[in-house]
mmCIF file of C-alpha atoms and ligand atoms in Angstrom:
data_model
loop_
_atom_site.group_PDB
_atom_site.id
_atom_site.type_symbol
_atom_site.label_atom_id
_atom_site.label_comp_id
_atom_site.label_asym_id
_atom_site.label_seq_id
_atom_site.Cartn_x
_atom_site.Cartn_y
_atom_site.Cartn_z
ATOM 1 C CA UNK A 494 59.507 74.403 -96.923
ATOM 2 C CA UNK A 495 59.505 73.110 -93.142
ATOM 3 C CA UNK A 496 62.056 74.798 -91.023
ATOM 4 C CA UNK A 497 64.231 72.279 -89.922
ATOM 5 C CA UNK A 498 64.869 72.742 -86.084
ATOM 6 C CA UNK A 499 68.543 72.967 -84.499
ATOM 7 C CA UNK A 500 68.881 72.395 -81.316
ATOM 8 C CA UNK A 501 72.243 75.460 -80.283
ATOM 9 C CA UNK A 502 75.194 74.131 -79.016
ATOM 10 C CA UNK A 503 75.182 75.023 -74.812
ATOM 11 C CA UNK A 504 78.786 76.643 -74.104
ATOM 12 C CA UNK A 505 78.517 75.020 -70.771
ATOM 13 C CA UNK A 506 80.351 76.856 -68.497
ATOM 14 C CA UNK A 507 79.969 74.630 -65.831
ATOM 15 C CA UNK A 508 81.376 71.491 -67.048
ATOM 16 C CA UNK A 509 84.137 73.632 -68.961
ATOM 17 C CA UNK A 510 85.548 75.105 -65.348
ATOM 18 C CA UNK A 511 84.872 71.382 -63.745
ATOM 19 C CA UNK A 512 88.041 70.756 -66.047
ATOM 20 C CA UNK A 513 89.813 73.452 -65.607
ATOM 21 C CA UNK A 514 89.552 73.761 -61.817
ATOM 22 C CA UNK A 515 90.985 70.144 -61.827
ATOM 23 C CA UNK A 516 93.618 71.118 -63.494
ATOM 24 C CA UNK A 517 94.324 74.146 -61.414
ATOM 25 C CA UNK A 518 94.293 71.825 -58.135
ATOM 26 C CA UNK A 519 96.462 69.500 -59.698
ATOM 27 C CA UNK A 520 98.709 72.079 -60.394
ATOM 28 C CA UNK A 521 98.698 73.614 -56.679
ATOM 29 C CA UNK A 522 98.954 69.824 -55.119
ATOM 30 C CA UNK A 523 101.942 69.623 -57.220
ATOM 31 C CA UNK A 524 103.626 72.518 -55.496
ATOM 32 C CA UNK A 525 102.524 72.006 -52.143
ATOM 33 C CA UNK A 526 103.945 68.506 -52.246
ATOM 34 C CA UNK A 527 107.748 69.749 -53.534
ATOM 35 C CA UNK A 528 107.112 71.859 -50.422
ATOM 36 C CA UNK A 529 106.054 75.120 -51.376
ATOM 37 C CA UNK A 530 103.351 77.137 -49.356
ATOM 38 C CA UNK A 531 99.547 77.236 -51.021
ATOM 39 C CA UNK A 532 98.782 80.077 -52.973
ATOM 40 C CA UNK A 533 96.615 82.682 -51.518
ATOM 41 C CA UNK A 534 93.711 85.010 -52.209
ATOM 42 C CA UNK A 535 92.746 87.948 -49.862
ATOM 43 C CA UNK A 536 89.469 88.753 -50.689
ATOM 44 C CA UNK A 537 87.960 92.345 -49.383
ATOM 45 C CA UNK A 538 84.069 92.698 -48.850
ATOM 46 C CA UNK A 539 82.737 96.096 -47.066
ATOM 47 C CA UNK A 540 79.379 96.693 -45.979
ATOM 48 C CA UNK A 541 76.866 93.629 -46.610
ATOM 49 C CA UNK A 542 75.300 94.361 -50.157
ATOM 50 C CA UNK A 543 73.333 90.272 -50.303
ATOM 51 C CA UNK A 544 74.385 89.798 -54.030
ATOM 52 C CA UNK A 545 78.010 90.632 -53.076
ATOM 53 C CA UNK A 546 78.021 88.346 -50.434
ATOM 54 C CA UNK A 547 76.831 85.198 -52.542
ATOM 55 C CA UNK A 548 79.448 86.303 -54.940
ATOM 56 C CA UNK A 549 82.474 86.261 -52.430
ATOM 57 C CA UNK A 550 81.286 83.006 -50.694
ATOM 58 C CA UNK A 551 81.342 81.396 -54.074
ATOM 59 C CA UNK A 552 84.652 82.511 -54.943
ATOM 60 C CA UNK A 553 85.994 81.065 -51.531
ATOM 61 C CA UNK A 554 84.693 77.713 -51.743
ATOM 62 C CA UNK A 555 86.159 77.931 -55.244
ATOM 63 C CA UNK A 556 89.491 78.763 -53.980
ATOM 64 C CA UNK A 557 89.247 76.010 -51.370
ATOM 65 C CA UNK A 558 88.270 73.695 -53.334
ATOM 66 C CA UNK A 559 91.610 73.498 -55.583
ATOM 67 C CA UNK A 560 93.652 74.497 -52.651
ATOM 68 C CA UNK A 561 93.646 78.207 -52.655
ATOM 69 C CA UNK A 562 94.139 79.891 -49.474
ATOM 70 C CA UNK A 563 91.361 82.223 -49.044
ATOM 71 C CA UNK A 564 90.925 85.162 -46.797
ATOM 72 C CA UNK A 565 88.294 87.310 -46.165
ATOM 73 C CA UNK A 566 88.474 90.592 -44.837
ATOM 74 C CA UNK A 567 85.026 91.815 -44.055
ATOM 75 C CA UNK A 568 84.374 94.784 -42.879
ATOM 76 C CA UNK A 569 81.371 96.993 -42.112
ATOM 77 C CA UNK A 570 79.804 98.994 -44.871
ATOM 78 C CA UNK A 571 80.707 102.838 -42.785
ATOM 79 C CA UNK A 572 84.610 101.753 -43.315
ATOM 80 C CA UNK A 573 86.339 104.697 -43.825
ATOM 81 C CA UNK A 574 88.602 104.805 -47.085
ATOM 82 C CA UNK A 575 91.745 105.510 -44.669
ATOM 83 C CA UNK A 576 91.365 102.334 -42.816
ATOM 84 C CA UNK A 577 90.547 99.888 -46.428
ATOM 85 C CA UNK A 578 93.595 101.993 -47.547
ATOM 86 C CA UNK A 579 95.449 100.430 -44.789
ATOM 87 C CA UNK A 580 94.563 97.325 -45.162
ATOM 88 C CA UNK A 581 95.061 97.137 -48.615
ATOM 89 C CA UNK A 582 98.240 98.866 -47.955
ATOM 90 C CA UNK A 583 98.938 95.646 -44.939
ATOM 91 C CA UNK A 584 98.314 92.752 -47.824
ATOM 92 C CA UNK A 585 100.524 94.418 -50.382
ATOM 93 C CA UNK A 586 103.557 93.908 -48.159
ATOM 94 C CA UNK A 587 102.301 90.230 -46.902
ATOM 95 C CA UNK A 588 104.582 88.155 -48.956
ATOM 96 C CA UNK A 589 102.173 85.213 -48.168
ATOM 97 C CA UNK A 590 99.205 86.804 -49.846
ATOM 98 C CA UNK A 591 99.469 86.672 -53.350
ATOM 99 C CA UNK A 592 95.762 87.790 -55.150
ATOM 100 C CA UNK A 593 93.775 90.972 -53.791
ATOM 101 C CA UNK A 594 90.535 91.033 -54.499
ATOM 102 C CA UNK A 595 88.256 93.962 -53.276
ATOM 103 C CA UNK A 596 84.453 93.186 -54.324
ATOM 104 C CA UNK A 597 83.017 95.915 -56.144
ATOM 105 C CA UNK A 598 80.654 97.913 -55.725
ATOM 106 C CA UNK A 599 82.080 99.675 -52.505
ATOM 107 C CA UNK A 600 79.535 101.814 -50.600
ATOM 108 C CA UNK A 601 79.268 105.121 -52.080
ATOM 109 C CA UNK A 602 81.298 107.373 -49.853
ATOM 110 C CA UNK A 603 84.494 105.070 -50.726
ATOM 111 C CA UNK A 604 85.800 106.464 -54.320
ATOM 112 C CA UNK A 605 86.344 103.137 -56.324
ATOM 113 C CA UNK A 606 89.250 104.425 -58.184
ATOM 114 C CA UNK A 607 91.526 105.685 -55.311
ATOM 115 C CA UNK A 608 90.766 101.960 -53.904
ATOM 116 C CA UNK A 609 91.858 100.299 -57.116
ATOM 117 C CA UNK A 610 94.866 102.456 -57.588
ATOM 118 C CA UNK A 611 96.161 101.596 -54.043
ATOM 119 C CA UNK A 612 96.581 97.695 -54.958
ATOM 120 C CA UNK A 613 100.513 96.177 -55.951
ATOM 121 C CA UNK A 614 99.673 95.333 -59.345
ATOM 122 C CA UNK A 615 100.998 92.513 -59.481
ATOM 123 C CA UNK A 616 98.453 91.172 -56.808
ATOM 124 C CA UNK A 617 95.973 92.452 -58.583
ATOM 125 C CA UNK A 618 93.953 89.255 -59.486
ATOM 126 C CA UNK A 619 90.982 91.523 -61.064
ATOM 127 C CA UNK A 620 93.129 93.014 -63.643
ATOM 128 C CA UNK A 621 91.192 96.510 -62.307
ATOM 129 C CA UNK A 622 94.211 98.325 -61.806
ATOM 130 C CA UNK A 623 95.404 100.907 -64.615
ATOM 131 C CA UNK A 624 98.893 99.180 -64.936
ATOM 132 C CA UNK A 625 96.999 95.881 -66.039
ATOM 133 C CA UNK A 626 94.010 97.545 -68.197
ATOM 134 C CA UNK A 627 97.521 98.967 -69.731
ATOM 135 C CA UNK A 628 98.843 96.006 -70.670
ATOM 136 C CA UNK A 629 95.439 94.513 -71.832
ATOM 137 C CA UNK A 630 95.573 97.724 -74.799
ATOM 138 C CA UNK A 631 99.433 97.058 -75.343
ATOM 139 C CA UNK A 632 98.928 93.381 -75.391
ATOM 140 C CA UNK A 633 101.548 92.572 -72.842
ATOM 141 C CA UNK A 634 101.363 89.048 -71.657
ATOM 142 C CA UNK A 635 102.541 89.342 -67.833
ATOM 143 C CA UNK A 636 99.690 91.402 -66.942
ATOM 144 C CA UNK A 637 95.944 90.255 -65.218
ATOM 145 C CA UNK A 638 93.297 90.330 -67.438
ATOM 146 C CA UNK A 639 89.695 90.803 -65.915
ATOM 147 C CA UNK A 640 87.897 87.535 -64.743
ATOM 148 C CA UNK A 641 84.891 87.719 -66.568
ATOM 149 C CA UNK A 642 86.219 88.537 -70.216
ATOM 150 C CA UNK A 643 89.308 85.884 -69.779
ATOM 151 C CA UNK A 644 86.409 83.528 -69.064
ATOM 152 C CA UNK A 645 84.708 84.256 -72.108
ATOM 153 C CA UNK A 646 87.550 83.700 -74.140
ATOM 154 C CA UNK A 647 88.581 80.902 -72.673
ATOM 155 C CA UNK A 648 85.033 79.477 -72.941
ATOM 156 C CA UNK A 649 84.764 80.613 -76.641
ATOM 157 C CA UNK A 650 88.164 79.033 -77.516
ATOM 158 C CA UNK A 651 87.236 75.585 -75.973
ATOM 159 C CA UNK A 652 84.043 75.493 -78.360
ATOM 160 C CA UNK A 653 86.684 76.514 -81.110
ATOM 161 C CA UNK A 654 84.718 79.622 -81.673
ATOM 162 C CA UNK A 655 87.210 81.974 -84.190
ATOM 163 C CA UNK A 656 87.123 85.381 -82.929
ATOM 164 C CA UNK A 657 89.393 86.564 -85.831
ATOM 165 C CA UNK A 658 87.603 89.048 -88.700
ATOM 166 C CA UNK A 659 84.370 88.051 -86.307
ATOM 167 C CA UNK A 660 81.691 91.297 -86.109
ATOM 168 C CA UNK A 661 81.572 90.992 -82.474
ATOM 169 C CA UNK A 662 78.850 93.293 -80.446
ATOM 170 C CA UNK A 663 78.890 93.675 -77.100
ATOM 171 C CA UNK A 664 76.294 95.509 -75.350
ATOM 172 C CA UNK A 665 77.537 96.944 -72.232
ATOM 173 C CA UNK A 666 80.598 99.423 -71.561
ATOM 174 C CA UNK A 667 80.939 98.846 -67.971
ATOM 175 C CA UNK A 668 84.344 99.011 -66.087
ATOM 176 C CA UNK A 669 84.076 95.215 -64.656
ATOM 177 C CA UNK A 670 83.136 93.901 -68.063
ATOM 178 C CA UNK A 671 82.511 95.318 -71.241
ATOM 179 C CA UNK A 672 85.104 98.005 -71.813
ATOM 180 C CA UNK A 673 88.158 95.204 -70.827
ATOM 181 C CA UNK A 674 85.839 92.597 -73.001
ATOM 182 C CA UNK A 675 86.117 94.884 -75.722
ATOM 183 C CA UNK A 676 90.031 95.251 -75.630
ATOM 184 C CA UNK A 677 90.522 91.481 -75.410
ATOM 185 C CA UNK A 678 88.320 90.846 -78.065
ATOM 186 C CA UNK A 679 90.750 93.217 -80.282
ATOM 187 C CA UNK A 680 93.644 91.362 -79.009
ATOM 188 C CA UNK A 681 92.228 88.200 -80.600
ATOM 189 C CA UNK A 682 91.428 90.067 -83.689
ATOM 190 C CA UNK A 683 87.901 90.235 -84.092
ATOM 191 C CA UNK A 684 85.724 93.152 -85.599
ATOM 192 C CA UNK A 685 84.487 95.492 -82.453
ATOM 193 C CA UNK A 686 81.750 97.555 -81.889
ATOM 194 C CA UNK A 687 80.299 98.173 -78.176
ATOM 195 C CA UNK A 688 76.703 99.096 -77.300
ATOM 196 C CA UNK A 689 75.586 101.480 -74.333
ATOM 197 C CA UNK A 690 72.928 103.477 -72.649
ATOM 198 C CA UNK A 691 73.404 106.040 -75.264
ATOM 199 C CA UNK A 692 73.393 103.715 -78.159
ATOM 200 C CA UNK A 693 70.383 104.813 -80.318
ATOM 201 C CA UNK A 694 69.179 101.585 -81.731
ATOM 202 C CA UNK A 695 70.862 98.601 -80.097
ATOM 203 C CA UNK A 696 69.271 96.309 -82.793
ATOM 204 C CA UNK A 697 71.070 97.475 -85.880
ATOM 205 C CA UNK A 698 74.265 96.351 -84.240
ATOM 206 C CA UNK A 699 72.954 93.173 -82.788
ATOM 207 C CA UNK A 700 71.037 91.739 -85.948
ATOM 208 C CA UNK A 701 74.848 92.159 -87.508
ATOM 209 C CA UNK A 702 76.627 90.510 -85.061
ATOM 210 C CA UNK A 703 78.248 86.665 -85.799
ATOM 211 C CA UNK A 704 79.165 86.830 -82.034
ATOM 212 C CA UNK A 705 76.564 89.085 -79.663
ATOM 213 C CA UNK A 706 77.566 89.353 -76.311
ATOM 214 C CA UNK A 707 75.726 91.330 -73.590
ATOM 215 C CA UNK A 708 76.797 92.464 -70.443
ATOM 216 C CA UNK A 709 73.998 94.790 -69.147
ATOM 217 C CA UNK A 710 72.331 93.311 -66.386
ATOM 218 C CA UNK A 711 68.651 94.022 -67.824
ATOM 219 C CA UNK A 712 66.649 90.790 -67.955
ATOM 220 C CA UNK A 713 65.906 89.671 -71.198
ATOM 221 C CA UNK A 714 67.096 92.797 -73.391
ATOM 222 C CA UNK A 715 67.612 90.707 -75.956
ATOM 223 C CA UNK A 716 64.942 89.088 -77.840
ATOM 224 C CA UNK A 717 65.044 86.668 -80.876
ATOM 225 C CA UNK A 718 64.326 89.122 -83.556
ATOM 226 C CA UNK A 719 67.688 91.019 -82.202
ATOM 227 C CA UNK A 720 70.132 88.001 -83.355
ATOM 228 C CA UNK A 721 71.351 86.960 -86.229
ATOM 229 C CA UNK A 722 70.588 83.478 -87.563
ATOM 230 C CA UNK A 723 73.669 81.450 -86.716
ATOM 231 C CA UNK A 724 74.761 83.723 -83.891
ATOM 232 C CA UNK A 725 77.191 82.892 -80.981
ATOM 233 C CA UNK A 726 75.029 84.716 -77.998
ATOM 234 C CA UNK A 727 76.950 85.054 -75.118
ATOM 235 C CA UNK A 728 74.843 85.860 -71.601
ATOM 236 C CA UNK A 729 76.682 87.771 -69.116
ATOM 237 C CA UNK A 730 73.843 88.891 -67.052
ATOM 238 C CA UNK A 731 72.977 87.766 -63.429
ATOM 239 C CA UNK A 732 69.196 89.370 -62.197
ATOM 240 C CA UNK A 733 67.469 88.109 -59.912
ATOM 241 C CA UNK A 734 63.510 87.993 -61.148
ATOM 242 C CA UNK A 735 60.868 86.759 -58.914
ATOM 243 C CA UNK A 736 62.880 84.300 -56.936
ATOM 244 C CA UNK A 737 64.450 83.088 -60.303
ATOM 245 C CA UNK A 738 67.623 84.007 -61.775
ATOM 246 C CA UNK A 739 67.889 85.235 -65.510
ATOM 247 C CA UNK A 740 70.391 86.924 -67.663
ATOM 248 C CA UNK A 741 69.943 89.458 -70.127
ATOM 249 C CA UNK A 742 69.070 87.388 -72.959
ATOM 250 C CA UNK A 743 65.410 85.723 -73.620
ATOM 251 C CA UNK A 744 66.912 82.457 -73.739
ATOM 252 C CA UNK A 745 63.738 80.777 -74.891
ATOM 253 C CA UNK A 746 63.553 83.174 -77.881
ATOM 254 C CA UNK A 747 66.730 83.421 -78.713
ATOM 255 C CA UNK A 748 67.709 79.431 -78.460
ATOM 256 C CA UNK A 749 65.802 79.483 -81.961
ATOM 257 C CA UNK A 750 68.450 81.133 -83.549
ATOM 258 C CA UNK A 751 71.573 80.832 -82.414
ATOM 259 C CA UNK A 752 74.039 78.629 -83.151
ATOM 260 C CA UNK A 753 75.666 78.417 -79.794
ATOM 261 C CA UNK A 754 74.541 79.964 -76.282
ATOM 262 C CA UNK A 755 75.212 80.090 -72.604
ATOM 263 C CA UNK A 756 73.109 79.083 -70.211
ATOM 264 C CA UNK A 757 72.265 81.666 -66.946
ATOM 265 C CA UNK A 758 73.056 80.002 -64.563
ATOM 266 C CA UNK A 759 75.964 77.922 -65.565
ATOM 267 C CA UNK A 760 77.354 79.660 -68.201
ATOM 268 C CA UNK A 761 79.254 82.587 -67.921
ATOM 269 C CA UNK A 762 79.678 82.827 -64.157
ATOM 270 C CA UNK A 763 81.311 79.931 -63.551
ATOM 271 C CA UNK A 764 84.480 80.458 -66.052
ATOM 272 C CA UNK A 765 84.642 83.899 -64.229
ATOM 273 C CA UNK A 766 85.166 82.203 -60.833
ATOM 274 C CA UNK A 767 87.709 79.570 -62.637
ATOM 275 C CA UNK A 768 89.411 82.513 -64.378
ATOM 276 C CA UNK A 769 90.057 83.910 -61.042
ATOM 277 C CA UNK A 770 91.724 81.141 -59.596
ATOM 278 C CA UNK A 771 93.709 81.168 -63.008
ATOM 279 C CA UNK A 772 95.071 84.567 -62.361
ATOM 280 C CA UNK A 773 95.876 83.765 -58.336
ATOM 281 C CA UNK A 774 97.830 80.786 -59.654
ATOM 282 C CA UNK A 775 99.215 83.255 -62.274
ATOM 283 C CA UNK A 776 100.034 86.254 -59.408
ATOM 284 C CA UNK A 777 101.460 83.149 -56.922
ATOM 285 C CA UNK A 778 104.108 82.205 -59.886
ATOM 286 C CA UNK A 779 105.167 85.671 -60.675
ATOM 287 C CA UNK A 780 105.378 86.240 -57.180
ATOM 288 C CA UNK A 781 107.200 83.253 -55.780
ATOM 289 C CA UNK A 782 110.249 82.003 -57.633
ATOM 290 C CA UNK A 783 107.806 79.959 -59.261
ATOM 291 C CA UNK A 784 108.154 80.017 -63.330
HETATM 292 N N1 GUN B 802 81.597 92.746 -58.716
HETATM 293 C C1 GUN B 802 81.009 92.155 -59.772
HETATM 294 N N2 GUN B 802 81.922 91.494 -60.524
HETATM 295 C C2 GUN B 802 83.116 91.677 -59.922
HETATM 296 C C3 GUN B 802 84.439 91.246 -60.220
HETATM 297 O O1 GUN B 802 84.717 90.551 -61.216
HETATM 298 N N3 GUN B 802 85.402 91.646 -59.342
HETATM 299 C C4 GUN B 802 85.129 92.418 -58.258
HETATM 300 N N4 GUN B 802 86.130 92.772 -57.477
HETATM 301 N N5 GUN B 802 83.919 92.845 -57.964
HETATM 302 C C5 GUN B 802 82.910 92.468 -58.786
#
């Protein structure tokens, strides 16, 4: 019999946080015209790592765009962690900075964790901090959840994807993404299991999975005979290949199979930024008397 060809649905990312960020501005014109201040993002960059860069310049146009006040603080890459302590330290007590956001990673002779640990956490717009990981396990509303996995779920939910009883495999255990991935995607229910370096065959989890999201950064790990038919593939990957930018799945391959799919770029990284002007909207309500 002919195979009949389906073209996958495109979770478009892009069009998804068009709405969303309209919303968002609507929602900060609103305040600013009953005479409220703007909310406002600090965002820290040290040193002058080129993908880090893009990343913060994006995510201040973003925030200007709806009407976020945006920040930076950049400052050179032999910083010493005594004087980003102090700065940190400086925005905490600012009552007009709501959202701190210190772009990771930090240049290797400032320890991550003492950095994270030193941010109010209820400024802390990347969720990073162990009070809000805490209340991603306990499932305690009032807390920040990570950009990039509130994204996905909010991207997944639009498509009215059902993550509940779903085998769900993500590939990736990282700190930014996977591991708080993982605990959302328990929140909402779904069947778990998370891939890694020491994984010994990927592949037997991935041909399982109903949803297959990877979070690696390794340019097209995942291949076609990897997926399920019918699979929700989910691309969290950014690389930058020969001038060209491509995630970790082999889209062409994989396109063939799957029900649904991101793009790279316009899938994935845009619902990130959006998420994070979600949770400084979120941190400039719990912070002002704003409910
Ligand atoms: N570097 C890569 N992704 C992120 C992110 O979501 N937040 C921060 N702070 N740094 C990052």
């Amino acid at each position: 019999m002919e195979k009949v060809l389906k073209k996958p649905i495109i979770l478009d990312g892009k069009a998804l946080s068009l709405q969303l960020r309209q919303k968002i501005e609507q929602e900060v014109r609103g305040y600013v015209s009953m005479g409220h201040r703007a909310p406002s993002l600090a965002v820290v960059l040290v040193g002058d790592d080129p993908a880090s860069q893009v990343y913060v310049e994006n995510k201040q146009k973003a925030c200007q765009k709806v009407g976020i006040r945006s920040l930076l603080y950049h400052l050179p890459k032999n910083t010493r962690l005594e004087e980003l302590l102090e700065l940190i330290a400086q925005l905490n007590a600012d009552q007009e900075v709501d959202g701190i956001l210190v772009q990771l990673p930090l240049p290797p002779h400032i320890p991550q964790q003492e950095v994270i640990l030193s941010i109010d956490p209820k400024k802390d717009v990347d969720g990073f901090h162990p009070e809000n990981m805490g209340k991603l396990v306990a499932r305690i509303e009032d807390g920040f959840i990570p950009c990039t996995p509130l994204g996905i779920d909010l991207l997944l939910s639009h498509h009215g994807i059902e993550l509940k009883g779903a085998d769900v495999v993500v590939v990736g255990a990282g700190f930014i993404v996977g591991r708080p991935l993982s605990l959302l995607l328990l929140w909402r229910d779904a069947t778990v299991s998370v891939c890694h370096i020491h994984t010994k065959d990927i592949s037997e989890y991935t041909r399982r999975a109903d949803i297959l999201i990877s979070a690696t950064g390794v340019p097209h790990l995942i291949k076609g005979h990897m997926v399920k038919e019918g699979a929700v593939v989910v691309d969290v990957g950014i690389s930058r290949v020969r001038d060209r930018i491509v995630g970790d799945v082999d889209f062409e391959e994989v396109k063939e199979k799957a029900y649904a799919i991101t793009p790279v770029p316009g899938g994935v990284g845009p619902m990130t930024v959006t998420a994070l002007l979600m949770n400084t909207l979120k941190a400039y309500r719990l912070n002002s008397s704003i409910k």
